[in-house]
Amino acid sequence: MSADVCVIIPTIREYECVRSYVANAEKHGFDTDRLEFVLVTEDHCPTDDMQAMLDDLGVEGEVFDGSRREEWMEANDVGDYTHLIPARSHAQTSFGLLYLWAHDHPYAVFIDDDTLPHEDVDFFGTHMRNLTEERTVESVRSDENWVNVLYHAADEHGLYPRGYPYSAMDETVETGETTVDDVVASQGLWTNVPDLDAVRILMDGDLQGQAETRLTAADFGPDFVAESGQYLTVCSMNLAFRREVVPAFYQLPMDDNEWSVGRFDDIWSGVFLKRAADLLDKQIVTGDPLCEHNKAPRSTFDDLHNEVAGLELNEHLWELIDDAAPSVGEDEDPYAVIFESMADRLVDAEADYRNGDFLAHVGTYMHDWLDCLDELQTAQRSVPADD
């Protein structure tokens, strides 16, 4: 079987996590020939060792440091768009999206290198079933229009994930049931170290960038979807999705910008994806497969420095794009049309917030992202077929 799942892993340290994910696939009978790994790293990292690991595992895959990313983009006629991939940022995962767009894989999985699969769970198989099977799951809504992905045990641990707006806390939650039949993203959650922002980590009493409170599988309930019109945080450390969402899933120009806004790449892209999914009557399933998050100790105050520039913007971003509802022509890519509409909202926003001009900057880059995808697709179509 040829590869149909592109596994995108940003890594500078723990690239050996790939061995655990491949072993998990083999243990549970998931065909590793379906997987192509794309490791996104930096020029100073051991790229040869990374490629040797992939070869040793017998899996398809490539390693892209900064220089090789630029070479790939030049070779694919999108060299004018290298600014879309920020330097020294987790948002470099957007390069993986470009690679996916240029290839035929219908599915992709984001994995962070500080995670491991649970041995008793079929990691890739569960994600693929989430994306392809029709079933009944729990539906969730709140009176604040936001769903805390940790809501199942929130009364016990009191946690809210990174990116959850502070103004939406203390929400009233209602649950029901719904049938999902067109899932475009499968968000797996995480045991051990919860994915919190720096303010919440400090409130939890930890100065090492982790959290005093830890999570186990018992803290999570059944899979669920946030109802239409409801937002949720989307964390890219354990996330599978369909290739079709790429136009509306750019990971945004974080860290490498004059406002020093960082750490919201997957959060904001998740907001855009949820809005697009709602407009197209598609679903994002959250829950299994869980992964083990082993975040390395680091200064909580360093994370705070990287997040504080965007905290106020995060409170309002979703409100700015919440009324985006463009009409989609018969021959138009619906995700691209919706993403363009949201980009227009940000470019034109009268954002009287701290670092409010960053929103227009993001909107401009969103337009560039769509242009890049168009040119990349045109370049791919112009490649002559093999004889």
mmCIF file of N, CA, C and O in Angstrom, residues 169-264:
data_model
loop_
_atom_site.group_PDB
_atom_site.id
_atom_site.type_symbol
_atom_site.label_atom_id
_atom_site.label_comp_id
_atom_site.label_asym_id
_atom_site.label_seq_id
_atom_site.Cartn_x
_atom_site.Cartn_y
_atom_site.Cartn_z
ATOM 1 N N MET A 169 -14.263 31.746 30.913
ATOM 2 C CA MET A 169 -14.198 30.814 32.041
ATOM 3 C C MET A 169 -15.492 30.853 32.859
ATOM 4 O O MET A 169 -16.331 31.734 32.671
ATOM 5 N N ASP A 170 -15.621 29.891 33.761
ATOM 6 C CA ASP A 170 -16.805 29.775 34.621
ATOM 7 C C ASP A 170 -18.081 29.608 33.795
ATOM 8 O O ASP A 170 -19.153 30.111 34.154
ATOM 9 N N GLU A 171 -17.958 28.881 32.709
ATOM 10 C CA GLU A 171 -19.060 28.665 31.789
ATOM 11 C C GLU A 171 -20.005 27.599 32.324
ATOM 12 O O GLU A 171 -19.631 26.775 33.150
ATOM 13 N N THR A 172 -21.240 27.615 31.827
ATOM 14 C CA THR A 172 -22.197 26.553 32.102
ATOM 15 C C THR A 172 -22.223 25.607 30.911
ATOM 16 O O THR A 172 -22.425 26.036 29.770
ATOM 17 N N VAL A 173 -21.996 24.326 31.177
ATOM 18 C CA VAL A 173 -21.829 23.335 30.113
ATOM 19 C C VAL A 173 -23.098 22.514 29.944
ATOM 20 O O VAL A 173 -23.722 22.097 30.931
ATOM 21 N N GLU A 174 -23.487 22.289 28.704
ATOM 22 C CA GLU A 174 -24.593 21.400 28.381
ATOM 23 C C GLU A 174 -24.099 20.343 27.402
ATOM 24 O O GLU A 174 -23.315 20.640 26.493
ATOM 25 N N THR A 175 -24.566 19.100 27.572
ATOM 26 C CA THR A 175 -24.144 18.016 26.684
ATOM 27 C C THR A 175 -25.347 17.310 26.083
ATOM 28 O O THR A 175 -26.446 17.348 26.636
ATOM 29 N N GLY A 176 -25.129 16.689 24.958
ATOM 30 C CA GLY A 176 -26.158 15.897 24.299
ATOM 31 C C GLY A 176 -25.495 14.817 23.465
ATOM 32 O O GLY A 176 -24.383 14.387 23.769
ATOM 33 N N GLU A 177 -26.139 14.410 22.396
ATOM 34 C CA GLU A 177 -25.567 13.440 21.480
ATOM 35 C C GLU A 177 -25.791 13.912 20.051
ATOM 36 O O GLU A 177 -26.770 14.605 19.762
ATOM 37 N N THR A 178 -24.870 13.536 19.162
ATOM 38 C CA THR A 178 -25.016 13.885 17.757
ATOM 39 C C THR A 178 -24.325 12.830 16.909
ATOM 40 O O THR A 178 -23.427 12.120 17.377
ATOM 41 N N THR A 179 -24.735 12.715 15.664
ATOM 42 C CA THR A 179 -24.091 11.812 14.722
ATOM 43 C C THR A 179 -23.055 12.590 13.926
ATOM 44 O O THR A 179 -23.347 13.660 13.384
ATOM 45 N N VAL A 180 -21.843 12.056 13.874
ATOM 46 C CA VAL A 180 -20.804 12.675 13.054
ATOM 47 C C VAL A 180 -20.609 11.819 11.812
ATOM 48 O O VAL A 180 -20.458 10.604 11.885
ATOM 49 N N ASP A 181 -20.646 12.463 10.646
ATOM 50 C CA ASP A 181 -20.527 11.730 9.396
ATOM 51 C C ASP A 181 -19.620 12.427 8.397
ATOM 52 O O ASP A 181 -19.478 11.980 7.256
ATOM 53 N N ASP A 182 -18.990 13.525 8.806
ATOM 54 C CA ASP A 182 -18.075 14.239 7.909
ATOM 55 C C ASP A 182 -17.012 14.922 8.764
ATOM 56 O O ASP A 182 -16.944 16.148 8.858
ATOM 57 N N VAL A 183 -16.154 14.122 9.368
ATOM 58 C CA VAL A 183 -15.142 14.621 10.302
ATOM 59 C C VAL A 183 -13.905 15.052 9.517
ATOM 60 O O VAL A 183 -13.369 14.283 8.712
ATOM 61 N N VAL A 184 -13.450 16.285 9.760
ATOM 62 C CA VAL A 184 -12.271 16.787 9.048
ATOM 63 C C VAL A 184 -11.046 16.868 9.941
ATOM 64 O O VAL A 184 -9.924 17.044 9.445
ATOM 65 N N ALA A 185 -11.222 16.740 11.256
ATOM 66 C CA ALA A 185 -10.078 16.758 12.165
ATOM 67 C C ALA A 185 -10.377 15.906 13.384
ATOM 68 O O ALA A 185 -11.506 15.887 13.886
ATOM 69 N N SER A 186 -9.360 15.183 13.828
ATOM 70 C CA SER A 186 -9.430 14.321 15.013
ATOM 71 C C SER A 186 -8.375 14.801 15.989
ATOM 72 O O SER A 186 -7.176 14.648 15.746
ATOM 73 N N GLN A 187 -8.834 15.418 17.089
ATOM 74 C CA GLN A 187 -7.913 15.961 18.078
ATOM 75 C C GLN A 187 -7.765 14.987 19.243
ATOM 76 O O GLN A 187 -8.704 14.782 20.014
ATOM 77 N N GLY A 188 -6.582 14.387 19.361
ATOM 78 C CA GLY A 188 -6.301 13.558 20.513
ATOM 79 C C GLY A 188 -5.804 14.406 21.671
ATOM 80 O O GLY A 188 -5.067 15.379 21.469
ATOM 81 N N LEU A 189 -6.211 14.053 22.877
ATOM 82 C CA LEU A 189 -5.800 14.811 24.062
ATOM 83 C C LEU A 189 -4.576 14.149 24.699
ATOM 84 O O LEU A 189 -3.922 13.310 24.090
ATOM 85 N N TRP A 190 -4.229 14.529 25.932
ATOM 86 C CA TRP A 190 -2.903 14.231 26.452
ATOM 87 C C TRP A 190 -2.945 13.960 27.945
ATOM 88 O O TRP A 190 -3.608 14.649 28.713
ATOM 89 N N THR A 191 -2.226 12.910 28.335
ATOM 90 C CA THR A 191 -2.031 12.619 29.753
ATOM 91 C C THR A 191 -0.687 13.201 30.203
ATOM 92 O O THR A 191 0.071 13.746 29.410
ATOM 93 N N ASN A 192 -0.411 13.065 31.495
ATOM 94 C CA ASN A 192 0.787 13.595 32.139
ATOM 95 C C ASN A 192 0.734 15.125 32.187
ATOM 96 O O ASN A 192 -0.104 15.669 32.880
ATOM 97 N N VAL A 193 1.571 15.840 31.455
ATOM 98 C CA VAL A 193 1.631 17.304 31.562
ATOM 99 C C VAL A 193 0.512 17.929 30.734
ATOM 100 O O VAL A 193 0.467 17.747 29.514
ATOM 101 N N PRO A 194 -0.400 18.666 31.366
ATOM 102 C CA PRO A 194 -1.470 19.311 30.595
ATOM 103 C C PRO A 194 -0.928 20.450 29.748
ATOM 104 O O PRO A 194 0.118 21.028 30.045
ATOM 105 N N ASP A 195 -1.625 20.765 28.670
ATOM 106 C CA ASP A 195 -1.216 21.845 27.764
ATOM 107 C C ASP A 195 -1.844 23.148 28.249
ATOM 108 O O ASP A 195 -2.942 23.509 27.841
ATOM 109 N N LEU A 196 -1.116 23.852 29.125
ATOM 110 C CA LEU A 196 -1.616 25.086 29.734
ATOM 111 C C LEU A 196 -0.781 26.270 29.274
ATOM 112 O O LEU A 196 0.376 26.118 28.868
ATOM 113 N N ASP A 197 -1.348 27.472 29.373
ATOM 114 C CA ASP A 197 -0.539 28.663 29.125
ATOM 115 C C ASP A 197 0.240 29.014 30.387
ATOM 116 O O ASP A 197 0.040 28.435 31.464
ATOM 117 N N ALA A 198 1.167 29.973 30.247
ATOM 118 C CA ALA A 198 2.090 30.267 31.340
ATOM 119 C C ALA A 198 1.379 30.843 32.562
ATOM 120 O O ALA A 198 1.754 30.540 33.700
ATOM 121 N N VAL A 199 0.368 31.665 32.349
ATOM 122 C CA VAL A 199 -0.352 32.241 33.488
ATOM 123 C C VAL A 199 -0.998 31.137 34.308
ATOM 124 O O VAL A 199 -0.914 31.121 35.547
ATOM 125 N N ARG A 200 -1.623 30.198 33.635
ATOM 126 C CA ARG A 200 -2.287 29.113 34.347
ATOM 127 C C ARG A 200 -1.275 28.170 34.994
ATOM 128 O O ARG A 200 -1.538 27.594 36.054
ATOM 129 N N ILE A 201 -0.104 28.001 34.362
ATOM 130 C CA ILE A 201 0.944 27.186 34.982
ATOM 131 C C ILE A 201 1.433 27.849 36.261
ATOM 132 O O ILE A 201 1.630 27.194 37.296
ATOM 133 N N LEU A 202 1.611 29.167 36.232
ATOM 134 C CA LEU A 202 2.024 29.883 37.442
ATOM 135 C C LEU A 202 0.969 29.750 38.533
ATOM 136 O O LEU A 202 1.294 29.546 39.704
ATOM 137 N N MET A 203 -0.298 29.850 38.146
ATOM 138 C CA MET A 203 -1.371 29.712 39.125
ATOM 139 C C MET A 203 -1.408 28.303 39.706
ATOM 140 O O MET A 203 -1.843 28.087 40.840
ATOM 141 N N ASP A 204 -0.926 27.330 38.931
ATOM 142 C CA ASP A 204 -0.871 25.941 39.388
ATOM 143 C C ASP A 204 0.372 25.689 40.242
ATOM 144 O O ASP A 204 0.573 24.582 40.743
ATOM 145 N N GLY A 205 1.205 26.712 40.375
ATOM 146 C CA GLY A 205 2.341 26.624 41.291
ATOM 147 C C GLY A 205 3.600 26.045 40.709
ATOM 148 O O GLY A 205 4.444 25.515 41.446
ATOM 149 N N ASP A 206 3.799 26.154 39.384
ATOM 150 C CA ASP A 206 4.973 25.544 38.761
ATOM 151 C C ASP A 206 5.798 26.604 38.047
ATOM 152 O O ASP A 206 5.265 27.369 37.235
ATOM 153 N N LEU A 207 7.106 26.645 38.310
ATOM 154 C CA LEU A 207 8.002 27.608 37.686
ATOM 155 C C LEU A 207 8.836 26.989 36.574
ATOM 156 O O LEU A 207 9.680 27.656 35.984
ATOM 157 N N GLN A 208 8.603 25.702 36.284
ATOM 158 C CA GLN A 208 9.409 24.984 35.303
ATOM 159 C C GLN A 208 8.661 24.709 33.996
ATOM 160 O O GLN A 208 8.978 23.778 33.272
ATOM 161 N N GLY A 209 7.644 25.504 33.709
ATOM 162 C CA GLY A 209 6.970 25.414 32.426
ATOM 163 C C GLY A 209 6.070 24.218 32.245
ATOM 164 O O GLY A 209 5.611 23.956 31.123
ATOM 165 N N GLN A 210 5.809 23.478 33.307
ATOM 166 C CA GLN A 210 4.997 22.269 33.191
ATOM 167 C C GLN A 210 3.654 22.489 33.898
ATOM 168 O O GLN A 210 2.817 23.227 33.406
ATOM 169 N N ALA A 211 3.431 21.855 35.017
ATOM 170 C CA ALA A 211 2.248 22.034 35.844
ATOM 171 C C ALA A 211 2.379 21.096 37.029
ATOM 172 O O ALA A 211 2.895 19.983 36.889
ATOM 173 N N GLU A 212 1.934 21.548 38.190
ATOM 174 C CA GLU A 212 1.909 20.653 39.352
ATOM 175 C C GLU A 212 0.815 19.595 39.185
ATOM 176 O O GLU A 212 0.980 18.443 39.562
ATOM 177 N N THR A 213 -0.314 20.004 38.584
ATOM 178 C CA THR A 213 -1.400 19.060 38.330
ATOM 179 C C THR A 213 -1.060 18.217 37.113
ATOM 180 O O THR A 213 -0.650 18.750 36.073
ATOM 181 N N ARG A 214 -1.215 16.915 37.206
ATOM 182 C CA ARG A 214 -0.977 16.020 36.077
ATOM 183 C C ARG A 214 -2.273 15.285 35.743
ATOM 184 O O ARG A 214 -3.144 15.126 36.609
ATOM 185 N N LEU A 215 -2.383 14.841 34.514
ATOM 186 C CA LEU A 215 -3.595 14.196 34.036
ATOM 187 C C LEU A 215 -3.352 12.721 33.742
ATOM 188 O O LEU A 215 -2.262 12.328 33.314
ATOM 189 N N THR A 216 -4.378 11.903 33.972
ATOM 190 C CA THR A 216 -4.355 10.488 33.612
ATOM 191 C C THR A 216 -5.529 10.204 32.681
ATOM 192 O O THR A 216 -6.421 11.054 32.497
ATOM 193 N N ALA A 217 -5.564 9.012 32.128
ATOM 194 C CA ALA A 217 -6.664 8.642 31.226
ATOM 195 C C ALA A 217 -8.013 8.742 31.922
ATOM 196 O O ALA A 217 -9.039 8.990 31.269
ATOM 197 N N ALA A 218 -8.029 8.589 33.237
ATOM 198 C CA ALA A 218 -9.292 8.648 33.987
ATOM 199 C C ALA A 218 -9.896 10.047 34.002
ATOM 200 O O ALA A 218 -11.076 10.216 34.338
ATOM 201 N N ASP A 219 -9.094 11.061 33.648
ATOM 202 C CA ASP A 219 -9.588 12.442 33.645
ATOM 203 C C ASP A 219 -10.368 12.771 32.375
ATOM 204 O O ASP A 219 -10.896 13.885 32.244
ATOM 205 N N PHE A 220 -10.431 11.839 31.433
ATOM 206 C CA PHE A 220 -11.092 12.101 30.156
ATOM 207 C C PHE A 220 -12.294 11.192 29.991
ATOM 208 O O PHE A 220 -12.266 10.020 30.351
ATOM 209 N N GLY A 221 -13.338 11.766 29.412
ATOM 210 C CA GLY A 221 -14.543 11.000 29.160
ATOM 211 C C GLY A 221 -14.616 10.568 27.711
ATOM 212 O O GLY A 221 -13.592 10.419 27.034
ATOM 213 N N PRO A 222 -15.816 10.386 27.192
ATOM 214 C CA PRO A 222 -15.982 9.919 25.816
ATOM 215 C C PRO A 222 -15.591 10.992 24.799
ATOM 216 O O PRO A 222 -15.504 12.184 25.128
ATOM 217 N N ASP A 223 -15.363 10.557 23.562
ATOM 218 C CA ASP A 223 -15.113 11.504 22.474
ATOM 219 C C ASP A 223 -16.291 12.463 22.343
ATOM 220 O O ASP A 223 -17.442 12.107 22.631
ATOM 221 N N PHE A 224 -16.006 13.664 21.864
ATOM 222 C CA PHE A 224 -17.072 14.655 21.755
ATOM 223 C C PHE A 224 -16.790 15.621 20.617
ATOM 224 O O PHE A 224 -15.673 15.688 20.075
ATOM 225 N N VAL A 225 -17.822 16.381 20.254
ATOM 226 C CA VAL A 225 -17.682 17.501 19.332
ATOM 227 C C VAL A 225 -18.249 18.744 20.009
ATOM 228 O O VAL A 225 -19.234 18.666 20.749
ATOM 229 N N ALA A 226 -17.589 19.882 19.768
ATOM 230 C CA ALA A 226 -18.169 21.166 20.155
ATOM 231 C C ALA A 226 -19.241 21.499 19.125
ATOM 232 O O ALA A 226 -19.006 21.413 17.918
ATOM 233 N N GLU A 227 -20.428 21.845 19.587
ATOM 234 C CA GLU A 227 -21.541 22.084 18.674
ATOM 235 C C GLU A 227 -21.252 23.245 17.733
ATOM 236 O O GLU A 227 -20.361 24.069 17.972
ATOM 237 N N SER A 228 -22.001 23.317 16.652
ATOM 238 C CA SER A 228 -21.854 24.413 15.699
ATOM 239 C C SER A 228 -22.058 25.747 16.411
ATOM 240 O O SER A 228 -22.968 25.892 17.238
ATOM 241 N N GLY A 229 -21.180 26.704 16.118
ATOM 242 C CA GLY A 229 -21.241 28.000 16.787
ATOM 243 C C GLY A 229 -20.444 28.065 18.065
ATOM 244 O O GLY A 229 -20.344 29.131 18.680
ATOM 245 N N GLN A 230 -19.886 26.934 18.472
ATOM 246 C CA GLN A 230 -19.060 26.854 19.678
ATOM 247 C C GLN A 230 -17.589 26.693 19.256
ATOM 248 O O GLN A 230 -17.282 25.983 18.296
ATOM 249 N N TYR A 231 -16.696 27.346 19.976
ATOM 250 C CA TYR A 231 -15.270 27.244 19.682
ATOM 251 C C TYR A 231 -14.586 26.358 20.717
ATOM 252 O O TYR A 231 -15.137 26.080 21.789
ATOM 253 N N LEU A 232 -13.389 25.902 20.368
ATOM 254 C CA LEU A 232 -12.584 25.106 21.287
ATOM 255 C C LEU A 232 -11.126 25.286 20.922
ATOM 256 O O LEU A 232 -10.795 25.699 19.800
ATOM 257 N N THR A 233 -10.244 25.013 21.870
ATOM 258 C CA THR A 233 -8.819 25.074 21.585
ATOM 259 C C THR A 233 -8.425 23.834 20.800
ATOM 260 O O THR A 233 -8.834 22.722 21.111
ATOM 261 N N VAL A 234 -7.609 24.037 19.775
ATOM 262 C CA VAL A 234 -7.076 22.942 18.966
ATOM 263 C C VAL A 234 -5.562 22.939 19.147
ATOM 264 O O VAL A 234 -4.890 23.887 18.743
ATOM 265 N N CYS A 235 -5.061 21.893 19.762
ATOM 266 C CA CYS A 235 -3.630 21.742 20.018
ATOM 267 C C CYS A 235 -3.050 20.793 18.983
ATOM 268 O O CYS A 235 -3.575 19.700 18.768
ATOM 269 N N SER A 236 -1.940 21.190 18.358
ATOM 270 C CA SER A 236 -1.398 20.395 17.251
ATOM 271 C C SER A 236 -0.428 19.316 17.705
ATOM 272 O O SER A 236 0.201 18.680 16.858
ATOM 273 N N MET A 237 -0.300 19.063 19.008
ATOM 274 C CA MET A 237 0.656 18.036 19.431
ATOM 275 C C MET A 237 0.172 16.615 19.100
ATOM 276 O O MET A 237 0.980 15.683 19.037
ATOM 277 N N ASN A 238 -1.131 16.457 18.850
ATOM 278 C CA ASN A 238 -1.718 15.132 18.613
ATOM 279 C C ASN A 238 -2.996 15.348 17.814
ATOM 280 O O ASN A 238 -4.085 15.394 18.363
ATOM 281 N N LEU A 239 -2.842 15.516 16.506
ATOM 282 C CA LEU A 239 -3.962 15.971 15.691
ATOM 283 C C LEU A 239 -3.888 15.355 14.298
ATOM 284 O O LEU A 239 -2.875 15.466 13.612
ATOM 285 N N ALA A 240 -4.966 14.707 13.887
ATOM 286 C CA ALA A 240 -5.079 14.191 12.523
ATOM 287 C C ALA A 240 -6.124 15.012 11.775
ATOM 288 O O ALA A 240 -7.091 15.506 12.367
ATOM 289 N N PHE A 241 -5.935 15.161 10.467
ATOM 290 C CA PHE A 241 -6.875 15.983 9.695
ATOM 291 C C PHE A 241 -6.823 15.586 8.231
ATOM 292 O O PHE A 241 -5.900 14.904 7.767
ATOM 293 N N ARG A 242 -7.831 16.012 7.507
ATOM 294 C CA ARG A 242 -7.913 15.749 6.081
ATOM 295 C C ARG A 242 -7.155 16.827 5.292
ATOM 296 O O ARG A 242 -7.146 17.999 5.671
ATOM 297 N N ARG A 243 -6.574 16.423 4.185
ATOM 298 C CA ARG A 243 -5.822 17.349 3.339
ATOM 299 C C ARG A 243 -6.681 18.523 2.901
ATOM 300 O O ARG A 243 -6.182 19.645 2.748
ATOM 301 N N GLU A 244 -7.976 18.311 2.731
ATOM 302 C CA GLU A 244 -8.847 19.359 2.201
ATOM 303 C C GLU A 244 -8.869 20.617 3.052
ATOM 304 O O GLU A 244 -9.182 21.708 2.553
ATOM 305 N N VAL A 245 -8.526 20.522 4.352
ATOM 306 C CA VAL A 245 -8.627 21.693 5.228
ATOM 307 C C VAL A 245 -7.417 22.603 5.129
ATOM 308 O O VAL A 245 -7.431 23.705 5.706
ATOM 309 N N VAL A 246 -6.363 22.209 4.417
ATOM 310 C CA VAL A 246 -5.103 22.964 4.411
ATOM 311 C C VAL A 246 -5.293 24.448 4.071
ATOM 312 O O VAL A 246 -4.671 25.308 4.705
ATOM 313 N N PRO A 247 -6.142 24.827 3.097
ATOM 314 C CA PRO A 247 -6.300 26.257 2.828
ATOM 315 C C PRO A 247 -6.768 27.072 4.038
ATOM 316 O O PRO A 247 -6.452 28.269 4.129
ATOM 317 N N ALA A 248 -7.484 26.462 4.958
ATOM 318 C CA ALA A 248 -7.995 27.182 6.138
ATOM 319 C C ALA A 248 -7.246 26.823 7.403
ATOM 320 O O ALA A 248 -7.731 27.079 8.508
ATOM 321 N N PHE A 249 -6.024 26.255 7.258
ATOM 322 C CA PHE A 249 -5.341 25.740 8.436
ATOM 323 C C PHE A 249 -3.897 26.219 8.550
ATOM 324 O O PHE A 249 -3.075 25.582 9.208
ATOM 325 N N TYR A 250 -3.567 27.338 7.932
ATOM 326 C CA TYR A 250 -2.234 27.930 8.060
ATOM 327 C C TYR A 250 -1.899 28.167 9.528
ATOM 328 O O TYR A 250 -2.727 28.653 10.299
ATOM 329 N N GLN A 251 -0.659 27.842 9.917
ATOM 330 C CA GLN A 251 -0.284 27.888 11.327
ATOM 331 C C GLN A 251 0.230 29.246 11.809
ATOM 332 O O GLN A 251 0.677 29.380 12.947
ATOM 333 N N LEU A 252 0.214 30.254 10.923
ATOM 334 C CA LEU A 252 0.330 31.670 11.269
ATOM 335 C C LEU A 252 1.762 32.105 11.647
ATOM 336 O O LEU A 252 2.551 31.320 12.165
ATOM 337 N N PRO A 253 2.076 33.378 11.400
ATOM 338 C CA PRO A 253 3.452 33.893 11.562
ATOM 339 C C PRO A 253 3.784 34.248 13.005
ATOM 340 O O PRO A 253 3.919 35.426 13.373
ATOM 341 N N MET A 254 3.949 33.239 13.831
ATOM 342 C CA MET A 254 4.212 33.465 15.251
ATOM 343 C C MET A 254 5.714 33.597 15.533
ATOM 344 O O MET A 254 6.552 33.140 14.770
ATOM 345 N N ASP A 255 6.031 34.252 16.661
ATOM 346 C CA ASP A 255 7.381 34.372 17.210
ATOM 347 C C ASP A 255 8.266 35.298 16.381
ATOM 348 O O ASP A 255 8.872 36.232 16.915
ATOM 349 N N ASP A 256 8.371 35.046 15.084
ATOM 350 C CA ASP A 256 9.263 35.791 14.207
ATOM 351 C C ASP A 256 8.525 37.006 13.642
ATOM 352 O O ASP A 256 8.299 37.128 12.439
ATOM 353 N N ASN A 257 8.152 37.954 14.546
ATOM 354 C CA ASN A 257 7.430 39.150 14.118
ATOM 355 C C ASN A 257 7.780 40.311 15.043
ATOM 356 O O ASN A 257 8.260 40.114 16.155
ATOM 357 N N GLU A 258 7.548 41.521 14.604
ATOM 358 C CA GLU A 258 7.988 42.703 15.344
ATOM 359 C C GLU A 258 7.209 42.924 16.635
ATOM 360 O O GLU A 258 7.638 43.687 17.505
ATOM 361 N N TRP A 259 6.063 42.252 16.791
ATOM 362 C CA TRP A 259 5.266 42.394 18.009
ATOM 363 C C TRP A 259 5.624 41.340 19.057
ATOM 364 O O TRP A 259 5.097 41.381 20.163
ATOM 365 N N SER A 260 6.455 40.391 18.695
ATOM 366 C CA SER A 260 6.873 39.296 19.591
ATOM 367 C C SER A 260 5.692 38.442 20.038
ATOM 368 O O SER A 260 5.701 37.883 21.134
ATOM 369 N N VAL A 261 4.663 38.337 19.202
ATOM 370 C CA VAL A 261 3.530 37.469 19.505
ATOM 371 C C VAL A 261 3.920 36.033 19.151
ATOM 372 O O VAL A 261 4.399 35.762 18.050
ATOM 373 N N GLY A 262 3.723 35.133 20.082
ATOM 374 C CA GLY A 262 4.040 33.732 19.846
ATOM 375 C C GLY A 262 3.077 32.808 20.574
ATOM 376 O O GLY A 262 2.213 33.251 21.326
ATOM 377 N N ARG A 263 3.232 31.486 20.303
ATOM 378 C CA ARG A 263 2.527 30.449 21.055
ATOM 379 C C ARG A 263 1.033 30.340 20.725
ATOM 380 O O ARG A 263 0.307 29.622 21.392
ATOM 381 N N PHE A 264 0.551 31.047 19.705
ATOM 382 C CA PHE A 264 -0.864 30.941 19.361
ATOM 383 C C PHE A 264 -1.072 30.378 17.956
ATOM 384 O O PHE A 264 -2.170 30.490 17.414
#
